[in-house]
Short mmCIF file of C-alpha atoms in Angstrom, two decimals:
data_model
loop_
_atom_site.label_atom_id
_atom_site.label_comp_id
_atom_site.label_asym_id
_atom_site.label_seq_id
_atom_site.Cartn_x
_atom_site.Cartn_y
_atom_site.Cartn_z
CA UNK A 1 19.92 81.73 25.67
CA UNK A 2 22.36 85.79 25.50
CA UNK A 3 22.74 86.37 21.74
CA UNK A 4 26.24 85.95 20.16
CA UNK A 5 29.00 87.65 20.46
CA UNK A 6 28.01 89.00 16.66
CA UNK A 7 24.76 90.69 17.48
CA UNK A 8 25.34 94.47 18.63
CA UNK A 9 22.89 94.13 21.86
CA UNK A 10 21.90 98.22 21.70
CA UNK A 11 20.06 99.78 18.75
CA UNK A 12 22.32 101.60 16.72
CA UNK A 13 21.92 105.12 15.39
CA UNK A 14 21.22 105.39 11.44
CA UNK A 15 22.72 108.22 10.84
CA UNK A 16 21.43 110.81 8.80
CA UNK A 17 23.72 111.82 5.38
CA UNK A 18 24.16 114.53 2.88
CA UNK A 19 22.76 111.83 0.21
CA UNK A 20 19.96 111.08 2.49
CA UNK A 21 16.40 111.10 -0.28
CA UNK A 22 14.68 110.19 2.84
CA UNK A 23 14.86 109.68 6.35
CA UNK A 24 13.12 109.02 9.39
CA UNK A 25 14.27 110.66 12.55
CA UNK A 26 13.23 109.79 16.06
CA UNK A 27 10.03 108.37 14.46
CA UNK A 28 7.67 106.98 17.65
CA UNK A 29 4.00 105.75 16.93
CA UNK A 30 1.71 104.37 19.17
CA UNK A 31 -1.69 101.88 19.32
CA UNK A 32 -3.88 101.20 22.08
CA UNK A 33 -1.64 99.29 24.71
CA UNK A 34 1.25 98.75 21.86
CA UNK A 35 3.71 100.25 21.11
CA UNK A 36 4.74 99.89 17.22
CA UNK A 37 7.88 101.86 16.66
CA UNK A 38 10.22 103.40 19.44
CA UNK A 39 12.45 106.34 18.83
CA UNK A 40 13.50 104.72 15.12
CA UNK A 41 15.94 106.39 12.73
CA UNK A 42 16.36 105.34 9.05
CA UNK A 43 17.62 106.66 6.10
CA UNK A 44 17.59 105.80 2.29
CA UNK A 45 20.18 106.92 0.02
CA UNK A 46 19.60 108.32 -4.02
CA UNK A 47 20.22 104.77 -5.65
CA UNK A 48 20.54 102.29 -3.53
CA UNK A 49 18.71 98.82 -2.70
CA UNK A 50 18.29 99.19 1.36
CA UNK A 51 16.53 95.87 2.90
CA UNK A 52 14.49 96.21 5.89
CA UNK A 53 14.17 93.77 7.75
CA UNK A 54 12.51 92.04 11.38
CA UNK A 55 10.28 89.82 12.80
CA UNK A 56 6.61 90.37 12.18
CA UNK A 57 5.41 92.93 14.24
CA UNK A 58 8.62 94.21 14.35
CA UNK A 59 6.65 97.64 12.80
CA UNK A 60 8.19 97.18 9.24
CA UNK A 61 4.54 97.55 8.49
CA UNK A 62 3.61 100.46 10.51
CA UNK A 63 7.73 102.87 9.15
CA UNK A 64 6.19 102.45 5.51
CA UNK A 65 2.49 103.33 6.18
CA UNK A 66 4.32 106.30 8.31
CA UNK A 67 6.88 107.16 5.33
CA UNK A 68 3.83 107.04 3.18
CA UNK A 69 1.56 108.76 5.13
CA UNK A 70 -1.18 106.26 5.46
CA UNK A 71 0.03 106.87 10.36
CA UNK A 72 1.39 110.60 12.02
CA UNK A 73 4.69 110.03 13.42
CA UNK A 74 3.20 110.99 16.92
CA UNK A 75 7.06 111.68 17.21
CA UNK A 76 9.97 111.85 15.59
CA UNK A 77 10.25 114.04 12.05
CA UNK A 78 10.23 112.51 8.48
CA UNK A 79 13.49 114.70 6.17
CA UNK A 80 12.99 114.23 2.12
CA UNK A 81 16.98 115.40 0.93
CA UNK A 82 17.38 117.49 4.54
CA UNK A 83 13.95 119.00 4.37
CA UNK A 84 11.13 118.56 7.27
CA UNK A 85 8.07 116.95 5.65
CA UNK A 86 4.75 116.43 7.25
CA UNK A 87 1.99 113.85 4.96
CA UNK A 88 -1.46 114.40 5.79
CA UNK A 89 -2.44 111.41 3.87
CA UNK A 90 -0.84 109.20 1.76
CA UNK A 91 -1.41 110.84 -1.89
CA UNK A 92 0.64 113.82 -0.23
CA UNK A 93 4.14 111.59 -0.29
CA UNK A 94 2.51 109.96 -3.66
CA UNK A 95 3.74 114.21 -5.28
CA UNK A 96 6.14 114.22 -3.44
CA UNK A 97 7.74 111.28 -4.63
CA UNK A 98 6.89 108.15 -2.83
CA UNK A 99 5.28 105.06 -4.36
CA UNK A 100 4.71 101.67 -2.93
CA UNK A 101 3.77 98.65 -4.05
CA UNK A 102 2.18 95.97 -1.58
CA UNK A 103 2.31 92.43 -1.26
CA UNK A 104 -1.16 92.33 -3.24
CA UNK A 105 -1.68 94.07 -5.91
CA UNK A 106 -3.67 97.43 -5.23
CA UNK A 107 -4.79 98.54 -8.54
CA UNK A 108 -9.01 98.47 -10.27
CA UNK A 109 -9.00 94.85 -12.06
CA UNK A 110 -12.04 95.51 -13.63
CA UNK A 111 -10.06 98.57 -15.80
CA UNK A 112 -7.45 98.54 -18.03
CA UNK A 113 -4.16 98.46 -17.52
CA UNK A 114 -3.33 102.58 -18.69
CA UNK A 115 -6.48 103.16 -16.66
CA UNK A 116 -4.52 102.05 -13.70
CA UNK A 117 -1.13 103.47 -14.81
CA UNK A 118 -3.03 107.50 -14.90
CA UNK A 119 -4.82 106.77 -12.94
CA UNK A 120 -6.23 110.60 -11.52
CA UNK A 121 -3.70 112.00 -13.84
CA UNK A 122 -5.47 110.75 -17.25
CA UNK A 123 -3.60 113.60 -19.75
CA UNK A 124 -6.27 115.25 -21.05
CA UNK A 125 -6.74 117.15 -24.45
CA UNK A 126 -8.00 121.27 -25.42
CA UNK A 127 -10.47 120.06 -24.77
CA UNK A 128 -10.75 118.79 -21.22
CA UNK A 129 -11.96 115.72 -22.26
CA UNK A 130 -9.65 111.84 -21.70
CA UNK A 131 -6.81 111.91 -24.09
CA UNK A 132 -6.71 107.57 -24.93
CA UNK A 133 -4.16 107.86 -27.22
CA UNK A 134 -1.77 109.79 -25.26
CA UNK A 135 -2.52 107.57 -22.72
CA UNK A 136 -2.18 104.28 -24.60
CA UNK A 137 1.04 104.61 -26.09
CA UNK A 138 2.63 106.39 -22.92
CA UNK A 139 1.71 102.99 -21.41
CA UNK A 140 3.05 101.25 -23.80
CA UNK A 141 6.13 103.23 -23.67
CA UNK A 142 6.67 103.29 -20.20
CA UNK A 143 5.87 98.94 -20.48
CA UNK A 144 8.17 98.37 -22.49
CA UNK A 145 11.06 99.98 -20.17
CA UNK A 146 10.04 96.80 -17.97
CA UNK A 147 10.68 93.92 -20.86
CA UNK A 148 6.47 93.92 -21.11
CA UNK A 149 4.77 94.10 -23.55
CA UNK A 150 0.06 94.31 -23.09
CA UNK A 151 -2.41 96.02 -24.58
CA UNK A 152 -2.34 99.16 -22.80
CA UNK A 153 -6.72 98.78 -23.58
CA UNK A 154 -6.90 94.64 -21.66
CA UNK A 155 -8.53 94.52 -18.21
CA UNK A 156 -5.93 94.05 -15.59
CA UNK A 157 -7.78 91.48 -13.65
CA UNK A 158 -6.66 89.28 -16.93
CA UNK A 159 -3.65 89.46 -16.79
CA UNK A 160 -1.19 87.67 -14.65
CA UNK A 161 0.24 87.84 -11.51
CA UNK A 162 3.75 88.64 -12.21
CA UNK A 163 2.93 91.29 -15.37
CA UNK A 164 0.07 93.23 -13.14
CA UNK A 165 3.28 92.97 -10.50
CA UNK A 166 4.83 95.00 -13.59
CA UNK A 167 2.00 97.58 -14.01
CA UNK A 168 1.44 98.53 -10.20
CA UNK A 169 5.64 98.97 -10.72
CA UNK A 170 5.65 101.12 -14.15
CA UNK A 171 2.22 102.79 -12.14
CA UNK A 172 4.87 104.03 -9.43
CA UNK A 173 7.47 104.92 -11.51
CA UNK A 174 5.07 107.10 -13.38
CA UNK A 175 4.64 109.52 -10.86
CA UNK A 176 8.60 110.98 -10.69
CA UNK A 177 9.25 108.52 -7.94
CA UNK A 178 12.22 109.31 -6.04
CA UNK A 179 11.49 106.16 -3.78
CA UNK A 180 9.69 102.53 -4.24
CA UNK A 181 9.09 101.29 -1.73
CA UNK A 182 8.00 97.12 -2.15
CA UNK A 183 6.74 95.30 0.49
CA UNK A 184 7.61 91.95 -0.28
CA UNK A 185 6.89 92.19 -3.93
CA UNK A 186 7.95 88.59 -4.91
CA UNK A 187 5.14 86.60 -3.33
CA UNK A 188 3.54 85.50 -5.80
CA UNK A 189 5.85 85.68 -8.57
CA UNK A 190 7.36 82.37 -10.47
CA UNK A 191 11.17 82.45 -10.86
CA UNK A 192 11.09 83.93 -14.93
CA UNK A 193 9.35 86.86 -13.29
CA UNK A 194 10.87 87.58 -10.17
CA UNK A 195 14.81 88.29 -12.53
CA UNK A 196 13.01 90.28 -14.80
CA UNK A 197 11.51 92.42 -11.25
CA UNK A 198 15.34 92.55 -10.38
CA UNK A 199 16.43 93.76 -13.81
CA UNK A 200 13.61 96.17 -13.22
CA UNK A 201 15.07 97.18 -9.90
CA UNK A 202 19.04 97.84 -11.18
CA UNK A 203 17.81 100.07 -14.44
CA UNK A 204 16.02 102.03 -10.56
CA UNK A 205 19.29 102.04 -9.48
CA UNK A 206 20.83 103.68 -12.00
CA UNK A 207 18.44 106.44 -12.66
CA UNK A 208 19.22 107.15 -8.62
CA UNK A 209 15.47 106.00 -7.17
CA UNK A 210 16.57 104.94 -4.38
CA UNK A 211 14.70 101.98 -3.41
CA UNK A 212 13.25 100.22 0.48
CA UNK A 213 12.87 96.05 0.39
CA UNK A 214 11.11 94.07 2.15
CA UNK A 215 11.04 90.71 1.95
CA UNK A 216 11.93 87.66 4.28
CA UNK A 217 13.42 85.72 1.44
CA UNK A 218 16.98 86.31 2.51
CA UNK A 219 18.61 85.26 -0.83
CA UNK A 220 17.41 88.07 -2.72
CA UNK A 221 18.23 90.49 0.31
CA UNK A 222 21.52 89.51 -0.58
CA UNK A 223 22.16 89.36 -4.70
CA UNK A 224 20.25 92.42 -4.46
CA UNK A 225 20.45 94.86 -1.55
CA UNK A 226 22.95 97.40 -1.03
CA UNK A 227 22.70 98.11 3.00
CA UNK A 228 19.75 96.76 5.59
CA UNK A 229 18.13 97.88 8.39
CA UNK A 230 16.66 95.74 11.36
CA UNK A 231 14.07 96.47 13.39
CA UNK A 232 12.25 94.66 16.83
CA UNK A 233 9.75 94.87 18.92
CA UNK A 234 9.50 98.77 17.41
CA UNK A 235 12.77 99.72 17.95
CA UNK A 236 15.54 99.82 15.44
CA UNK A 237 18.69 97.36 16.41
CA UNK A 238 20.72 98.42 12.52
CA UNK A 239 21.49 100.06 10.26
CA UNK A 240 24.35 99.01 7.88
CA UNK A 241 26.21 97.54 5.19
CA UNK A 242 24.40 93.95 4.42
CA UNK A 243 27.69 92.45 2.51
CA UNK A 244 29.19 92.86 6.44
CA UNK A 245 26.34 90.14 7.57
CA UNK A 246 27.04 86.83 7.27
CA UNK A 247 23.24 85.34 7.31
CA UNK A 248 23.48 83.74 10.68
CA UNK A 249 24.24 87.95 12.25
CA UNK A 250 21.73 88.79 10.60
CA UNK A 251 18.91 85.86 11.72
CA UNK A 252 20.22 86.91 14.99
CA UNK A 253 19.55 90.76 15.11
CA UNK A 254 16.23 89.57 13.95
CA UNK A 255 15.48 87.84 16.53
CA UNK A 256 17.10 89.25 19.87
CA UNK A 257 17.94 85.51 20.03
CA UNK A 258 20.78 82.03 18.84
CA UNK A 259 18.44 80.88 15.73
CA UNK A 260 19.11 77.65 17.12
CA UNK A 261 16.90 78.20 19.85
CA UNK A 262 13.55 77.75 17.38
CA UNK A 263 14.88 75.81 15.22
CA UNK A 264 14.21 72.68 14.71
CA UNK A 265 15.73 69.52 16.37
CA UNK A 266 15.61 67.82 13.68
CA UNK A 267 12.53 66.25 11.21
CA UNK A 268 10.94 62.93 12.56
CA UNK A 269 11.96 59.66 10.66
CA UNK A 270 9.24 58.67 10.34
CA UNK A 271 10.25 54.25 9.15
CA UNK A 272 13.01 54.77 11.76
CA UNK A 273 10.53 55.51 14.48
CA UNK A 274 8.28 51.90 14.06
CA UNK A 275 5.51 53.84 12.84
CA UNK A 276 5.86 51.77 9.17
CA UNK A 277 4.51 48.53 10.31
CA UNK A 278 1.82 47.39 11.37
CA UNK A 279 -0.06 50.96 10.05
CA UNK A 280 -3.34 52.43 9.21
CA UNK A 281 -4.09 55.47 7.40
CA UNK A 282 -5.70 57.96 9.19
CA UNK A 283 -7.18 59.54 5.99
CA UNK A 284 -7.10 58.38 2.93
CA UNK A 285 -8.36 59.43 -0.64
CA UNK A 286 -9.29 57.24 -3.70
CA UNK A 287 -9.59 58.63 -7.40
CA UNK A 288 -10.56 62.14 -6.53
CA UNK A 289 -11.32 64.31 -9.30
CA UNK A 290 -13.07 68.11 -10.51
CA UNK A 291 -14.15 68.96 -13.41
CA UNK A 292 -10.70 70.57 -14.40
CA UNK A 293 -8.95 70.92 -11.88
CA UNK A 294 -7.74 67.53 -10.19
CA UNK A 295 -7.55 64.12 -12.08
CA UNK A 296 -7.89 60.52 -9.98
CA UNK A 297 -5.51 61.88 -6.79
CA UNK A 298 -5.23 59.09 -4.15
CA UNK A 299 -3.12 60.22 -1.28
CA UNK A 300 -3.16 58.56 2.38
CA UNK A 301 -2.15 60.08 5.52
CA UNK A 302 -0.50 58.51 8.62
CA UNK A 303 -1.35 59.41 12.27
CA UNK A 304 2.82 61.50 12.94
CA UNK A 305 3.82 61.73 9.52
CA UNK A 306 3.88 65.05 7.28
CA UNK A 307 3.80 64.55 4.02
CA UNK A 308 4.72 67.95 1.63
CA UNK A 309 2.58 68.36 -1.35
CA UNK A 310 4.43 69.66 -3.77
CA UNK A 311 4.16 70.57 -7.30
CA UNK A 312 4.59 73.80 -10.18
CA UNK A 313 2.24 76.98 -9.92
CA UNK A 314 -1.11 75.19 -10.67
CA UNK A 315 0.26 71.80 -10.11
CA UNK A 316 -2.86 71.88 -7.97
CA UNK A 317 -1.83 71.77 -4.61
CA UNK A 318 -4.86 74.41 -3.28
CA UNK A 319 -7.04 72.27 -5.34
CA UNK A 320 -6.57 68.94 -3.36
CA UNK A 321 -6.44 70.18 -0.33
CA UNK A 322 -9.83 72.37 -0.89
CA UNK A 323 -11.17 68.85 -1.33
CA UNK A 324 -9.94 66.92 1.03
CA UNK A 325 -11.84 69.98 3.04
CA UNK A 326 -15.10 69.48 1.80
CA UNK A 327 -13.88 72.92 -0.24
CA UNK A 328 -13.38 71.32 -3.63
CA UNK A 329 -17.72 69.91 -5.33
CA UNK A 330 -15.88 66.70 -6.84
CA UNK A 331 -17.36 64.51 -10.44
CA UNK A 332 -15.68 61.27 -8.77
CA UNK A 333 -13.35 59.25 -5.79
CA UNK A 334 -13.92 59.17 -2.42
CA UNK A 335 -12.45 59.65 1.13
CA UNK A 336 -12.44 57.92 4.07
CA UNK A 337 -11.28 58.81 7.46
CA UNK A 338 -9.75 55.94 10.46
CA UNK A 339 -12.04 54.24 8.31
CA UNK A 340 -15.31 55.54 8.02
CA UNK A 341 -16.08 56.61 4.22
CA UNK A 342 -17.37 60.41 4.20
CA UNK A 343 -21.34 60.09 2.40
CA UNK A 344 -21.05 63.47 1.71
CA UNK A 345 -17.79 65.26 1.57
CA UNK A 346 -19.19 69.01 2.13
CA UNK A 347 -16.57 71.62 5.14
CA UNK A 348 -18.70 70.60 8.10
CA UNK A 349 -18.49 67.45 7.58
CA UNK A 350 -14.42 67.02 6.52
CA UNK A 351 -15.03 69.57 10.13
CA UNK A 352 -16.86 66.69 12.29
CA UNK A 353 -14.24 64.55 10.87
CA UNK A 354 -12.03 65.88 11.73
CA UNK A 355 -10.11 67.27 9.06
CA UNK A 356 -8.38 71.14 9.24
CA UNK A 357 -7.43 73.76 6.24
CA UNK A 358 -5.12 76.36 7.14
CA UNK A 359 -5.89 78.32 3.83
CA UNK A 360 -3.60 79.62 1.17
CA UNK A 361 -4.87 83.33 1.71
CA UNK A 362 -5.26 83.72 5.06
CA UNK A 363 -7.23 87.95 4.65
CA UNK A 364 -9.59 86.12 2.18
CA UNK A 365 -10.53 83.14 3.39
CA UNK A 366 -8.79 82.72 6.73
CA UNK A 367 -9.00 85.99 9.16
CA UNK A 368 -12.43 88.07 9.66
CA UNK A 369 -10.33 91.05 10.87
CA UNK A 370 -12.70 93.36 13.27
CA UNK A 371 -12.85 90.90 15.60
CA UNK A 372 -10.72 89.98 18.03
CA UNK A 373 -8.09 87.73 18.73
CA UNK A 374 -10.43 85.87 20.72
CA UNK A 375 -13.61 86.15 18.38
CA UNK A 376 -11.11 84.49 15.83
CA UNK A 377 -9.13 81.64 17.82
CA UNK A 378 -13.22 80.43 19.00
CA UNK A 379 -15.03 81.06 16.11
CA UNK A 380 -14.68 77.28 14.41
CA UNK A 381 -14.82 75.47 18.11
CA UNK A 382 -18.30 77.82 19.21
CA UNK A 383 -20.95 74.81 19.37
CA UNK A 384 -18.77 72.85 21.67
CA UNK A 385 -18.46 76.32 23.61
CA UNK A 386 -22.32 76.18 23.97
CA UNK A 387 -25.12 74.99 26.08
CA UNK A 388 -28.86 75.72 25.60
CA UNK A 389 -27.72 78.33 22.99
CA UNK A 390 -25.11 79.73 25.83
CA UNK A 391 -21.54 79.61 25.26
CA UNK A 392 -19.26 80.17 27.37
CA UNK A 393 -17.18 83.22 27.83
CA UNK A 394 -14.67 81.58 30.77
CA UNK A 395 -14.00 78.25 28.60
CA UNK A 396 -13.25 80.68 25.66
CA UNK A 397 -11.05 82.33 27.37
CA UNK A 398 -9.24 79.35 29.44
CA UNK A 399 -9.02 77.52 25.32
CA UNK A 400 -7.83 81.61 24.12
CA UNK A 401 -5.05 81.61 26.94
CA UNK A 402 -3.98 78.30 25.94
CA UNK A 403 -3.44 78.80 22.74
CA UNK A 404 -1.25 82.34 22.55
CA UNK A 405 0.93 81.00 25.04
CA UNK A 406 1.30 77.84 23.40
CA UNK A 407 1.92 79.60 19.57
CA UNK A 408 3.76 82.98 21.24
CA UNK A 409 1.09 85.13 19.86
CA UNK A 410 1.96 88.65 19.93
CA UNK A 411 -1.11 90.70 20.39
CA UNK A 412 -2.14 93.79 23.31
CA UNK A 413 -5.00 91.11 24.84
CA UNK A 414 -6.97 88.55 23.85
CA UNK A 415 -9.15 91.72 22.67
CA UNK A 416 -7.58 93.34 19.87
CA UNK A 417 -8.46 92.74 16.82
CA UNK A 418 -6.92 90.24 14.31
CA UNK A 419 -7.17 93.04 11.66
CA UNK A 420 -4.63 95.02 13.82
CA UNK A 421 -1.44 92.20 14.52
CA UNK A 422 1.47 91.06 12.35
CA UNK A 423 0.52 88.82 8.93
CA UNK A 424 2.84 86.45 11.44
CA UNK A 425 0.32 86.66 14.29
CA UNK A 426 -2.66 86.53 11.93
CA UNK A 427 -1.48 83.28 10.66
CA UNK A 428 -0.33 81.85 14.57
CA UNK A 429 -4.34 83.06 14.98
CA UNK A 430 -5.46 80.66 11.86
CA UNK A 431 -3.42 78.14 13.50
CA UNK A 432 -4.57 78.25 17.34
CA UNK A 433 -8.50 78.43 15.32
CA UNK A 434 -8.34 74.18 14.30
CA UNK A 435 -6.04 73.30 16.81
CA UNK A 436 -8.82 74.13 19.84
CA UNK A 437 -10.75 71.43 17.45
CA UNK A 438 -8.44 68.83 17.91
CA UNK A 439 -7.77 67.97 14.94
CA UNK A 440 -7.15 63.77 12.93
CA UNK A 441 -5.78 65.75 10.10
CA UNK A 442 -4.29 69.48 9.73
CA UNK A 443 -3.89 70.67 5.93
CA UNK A 444 -1.58 73.31 5.83
CA UNK A 445 -1.68 75.14 2.90
CA UNK A 446 2.05 77.68 2.63
CA UNK A 447 1.61 78.45 6.46
CA UNK A 448 4.98 80.13 6.18
CA UNK A 449 4.32 82.66 3.05
CA UNK A 450 5.25 86.14 3.97
CA UNK A 451 6.38 85.37 7.36
CA UNK A 452 9.65 86.01 8.19
CA UNK A 453 12.43 83.39 9.19
CA UNK A 454 11.75 83.45 13.12
CA UNK A 455 8.04 82.94 12.57
CA UNK A 456 9.11 80.16 9.87
CA UNK A 457 10.96 78.67 12.51
CA UNK A 458 8.29 78.59 15.17
CA UNK A 459 5.95 77.10 12.81
CA UNK A 460 8.44 74.80 11.75
CA UNK A 461 8.63 73.99 15.13
CA UNK A 462 5.15 73.70 15.91
CA UNK A 463 4.44 71.28 13.37
CA UNK A 464 7.15 68.39 14.02
CA UNK A 465 5.71 69.19 17.70
CA UNK A 466 2.03 68.37 16.25
CA UNK A 467 3.55 65.30 14.33
CA UNK A 468 5.43 63.37 17.17
CA UNK A 469 1.77 63.81 19.24
CA UNK A 470 0.20 61.62 16.22
CA UNK A 471 -1.51 63.69 14.28
CA UNK A 472 -1.49 63.12 10.54
CA UNK A 473 -0.12 66.86 8.42
CA UNK A 474 -0.92 67.58 4.90
CA UNK A 475 2.20 70.93 4.11
CA UNK A 476 1.41 72.31 0.55
CA UNK A 477 4.97 73.97 0.16
CA UNK A 478 5.95 76.14 -2.94
CA UNK A 479 9.16 75.71 -0.95
CA UNK A 480 11.61 72.98 -1.63
CA UNK A 481 14.17 73.47 1.13
CA UNK A 482 10.57 73.80 3.50
CA UNK A 483 9.38 70.52 1.99
CA UNK A 484 12.50 68.84 2.08
CA UNK A 485 13.21 69.44 5.50
CA UNK A 486 9.44 69.53 7.14
CA UNK A 487 8.35 65.64 5.24
CA UNK A 488 8.61 62.44 6.26
CA UNK A 489 7.03 61.78 2.61
CA UNK A 490 6.25 63.78 -0.42
CA UNK A 491 3.57 63.68 -2.80
CA UNK A 492 4.63 65.20 -6.15
CA UNK A 493 1.10 67.06 -8.18
CA UNK A 494 1.21 67.78 -12.12
CA UNK A 495 -1.41 69.43 -14.41
CA UNK A 496 -3.97 68.58 -11.08
CA UNK A 497 -2.21 64.80 -10.98
CA UNK A 498 -0.35 62.64 -8.44
CA UNK A 499 3.53 62.89 -11.02
CA UNK A 500 5.02 61.17 -8.27
CA UNK A 501 5.91 59.61 -4.64
CA UNK A 502 9.46 60.72 -2.66
CA UNK A 503 9.96 58.37 0.44
CA UNK A 504 12.71 57.57 2.59
CA UNK A 505 16.26 58.36 1.20
CA UNK A 506 14.60 60.24 -1.72
CA UNK A 507 13.81 62.89 0.92
CA UNK A 508 15.78 65.00 -0.82
CA UNK A 509 16.68 67.92 -3.30
CA UNK A 510 18.12 66.41 -5.90
CA UNK A 511 15.64 64.36 -6.35
CA UNK A 512 12.76 66.27 -5.77
CA UNK A 513 14.22 68.44 -8.59
CA UNK A 514 14.56 64.92 -10.82
CA UNK A 515 10.48 64.56 -10.70
CA UNK A 516 9.20 68.63 -11.06
CA UNK A 517 11.92 68.23 -13.56
CA UNK A 518 10.64 65.68 -15.61
CA UNK A 519 7.31 66.72 -15.24
CA UNK A 520 7.46 69.81 -15.83
CA UNK A 521 5.91 71.19 -18.39
CA UNK A 522 7.85 73.46 -21.46
CA UNK A 523 7.88 77.40 -20.10
CA UNK A 524 5.64 79.55 -22.03
CA UNK A 525 5.38 83.24 -22.19
CA UNK A 526 2.40 84.91 -20.46
CA UNK A 527 0.12 85.44 -23.60
CA UNK A 528 -0.53 89.09 -22.49
CA UNK A 529 3.51 89.34 -21.79
CA UNK A 530 3.70 88.75 -25.73
CA UNK A 531 1.64 91.78 -27.40
CA UNK A 532 2.44 94.71 -29.24
CA UNK A 533 -0.17 97.05 -29.28
CA UNK A 534 2.76 99.18 -32.34
#
């Protein structure tokens, strides 16, 4: 299907302006077998918040790495305030006034807040020693400007993720930044922390600092961004005022096709399709308890259904998935799969029983970045692909080819290292790894977190297809809309226990919000944020 007429069919030039604080002019970057950036032009004005969007693999991360000196461009040039610049390493970009805040907090956990902010540029006294008093005072003043009161001497790892993100932002601004690049800054923040971040961004704009904001969350983009640049397949597609585009136009630009091509055709009506009568659960968990984490969790999961698992942060969603997959030791409870009770619940036993888990943190618990796409996909299936200790390469290639096509994994070849892929494609590789085992139960923990709109729609469509084929799917998500659209039933957790269950007509946003509100703990401040060192 051709893209709608509202979608530009040819890339639009990003016109450099006299007010641009940072420009990329006809920038190209190539890797073996892949053109990551192809003649990309882009400009960022002082005092604006500029959205950078595109599907995973569009070139966003590569462009950021070129702007920050991680990569050297193979063609084109960078300019700051009209003057050509070349960065051989990130430190040079930072010295020029470009700071970056990454999706995962890129600081030193065991060091204090103050040491993290001033790392590498600590104030010194007349004897050449670190002036800790001055460093602590300046840290407190800096953080106070962001609405955060925390003891500068406190180790970073003892703070909440939201407070750590504010520390990272304070460090970025403290180096006299002209440009602050934010890569998915709200992915791990709670709503109140997001509001604090947005207030800080407004303050930065008022100071004339340019903010490049990378996010797949449309609500955020339309709330805080002035202009938008769209990348697709390494090419510049559009730069313009965000207010001039509606969401469908923006998403269609990102995809290069009408969103309806990949949108789900409709959620399975589990009861209406005749599954309700005479059905038996594929998986039954009874009284699962783990000290201080889970308390008497009981759930049933049926073939052909998507069971949503919702709850606020700290409710026990991920812990439940780990318990069902044997990754969390239990003090009590039992798990039955297809009528057989697992006597000793371990990850290996769960896999043998047909349970597969896609973990929340794909980088720490999923992919092996140094291995190829092929090796990552077949990793869990190696025993099945071997005979007398010899692994069949032909079988590997056949399986990998099937799943790369089915999941539309974008890679130069099956031998490309998975660490070089975009986040969305890494997630698809993990899905392929577990699907090639032909599981009975698929546990998906935040399967669409941190991936763009196009990849998200593809993953949601795949989940729907798998359920229609008879797979039992547990969908864990902090995205209320995703749960409502994707689940047949929803179990809501609070404090490691089941707080309620929604089914049938009750699977609706207002009902889910009611259950969450009824069982939500009273809002409390991060203890770290209450401390006043002065």
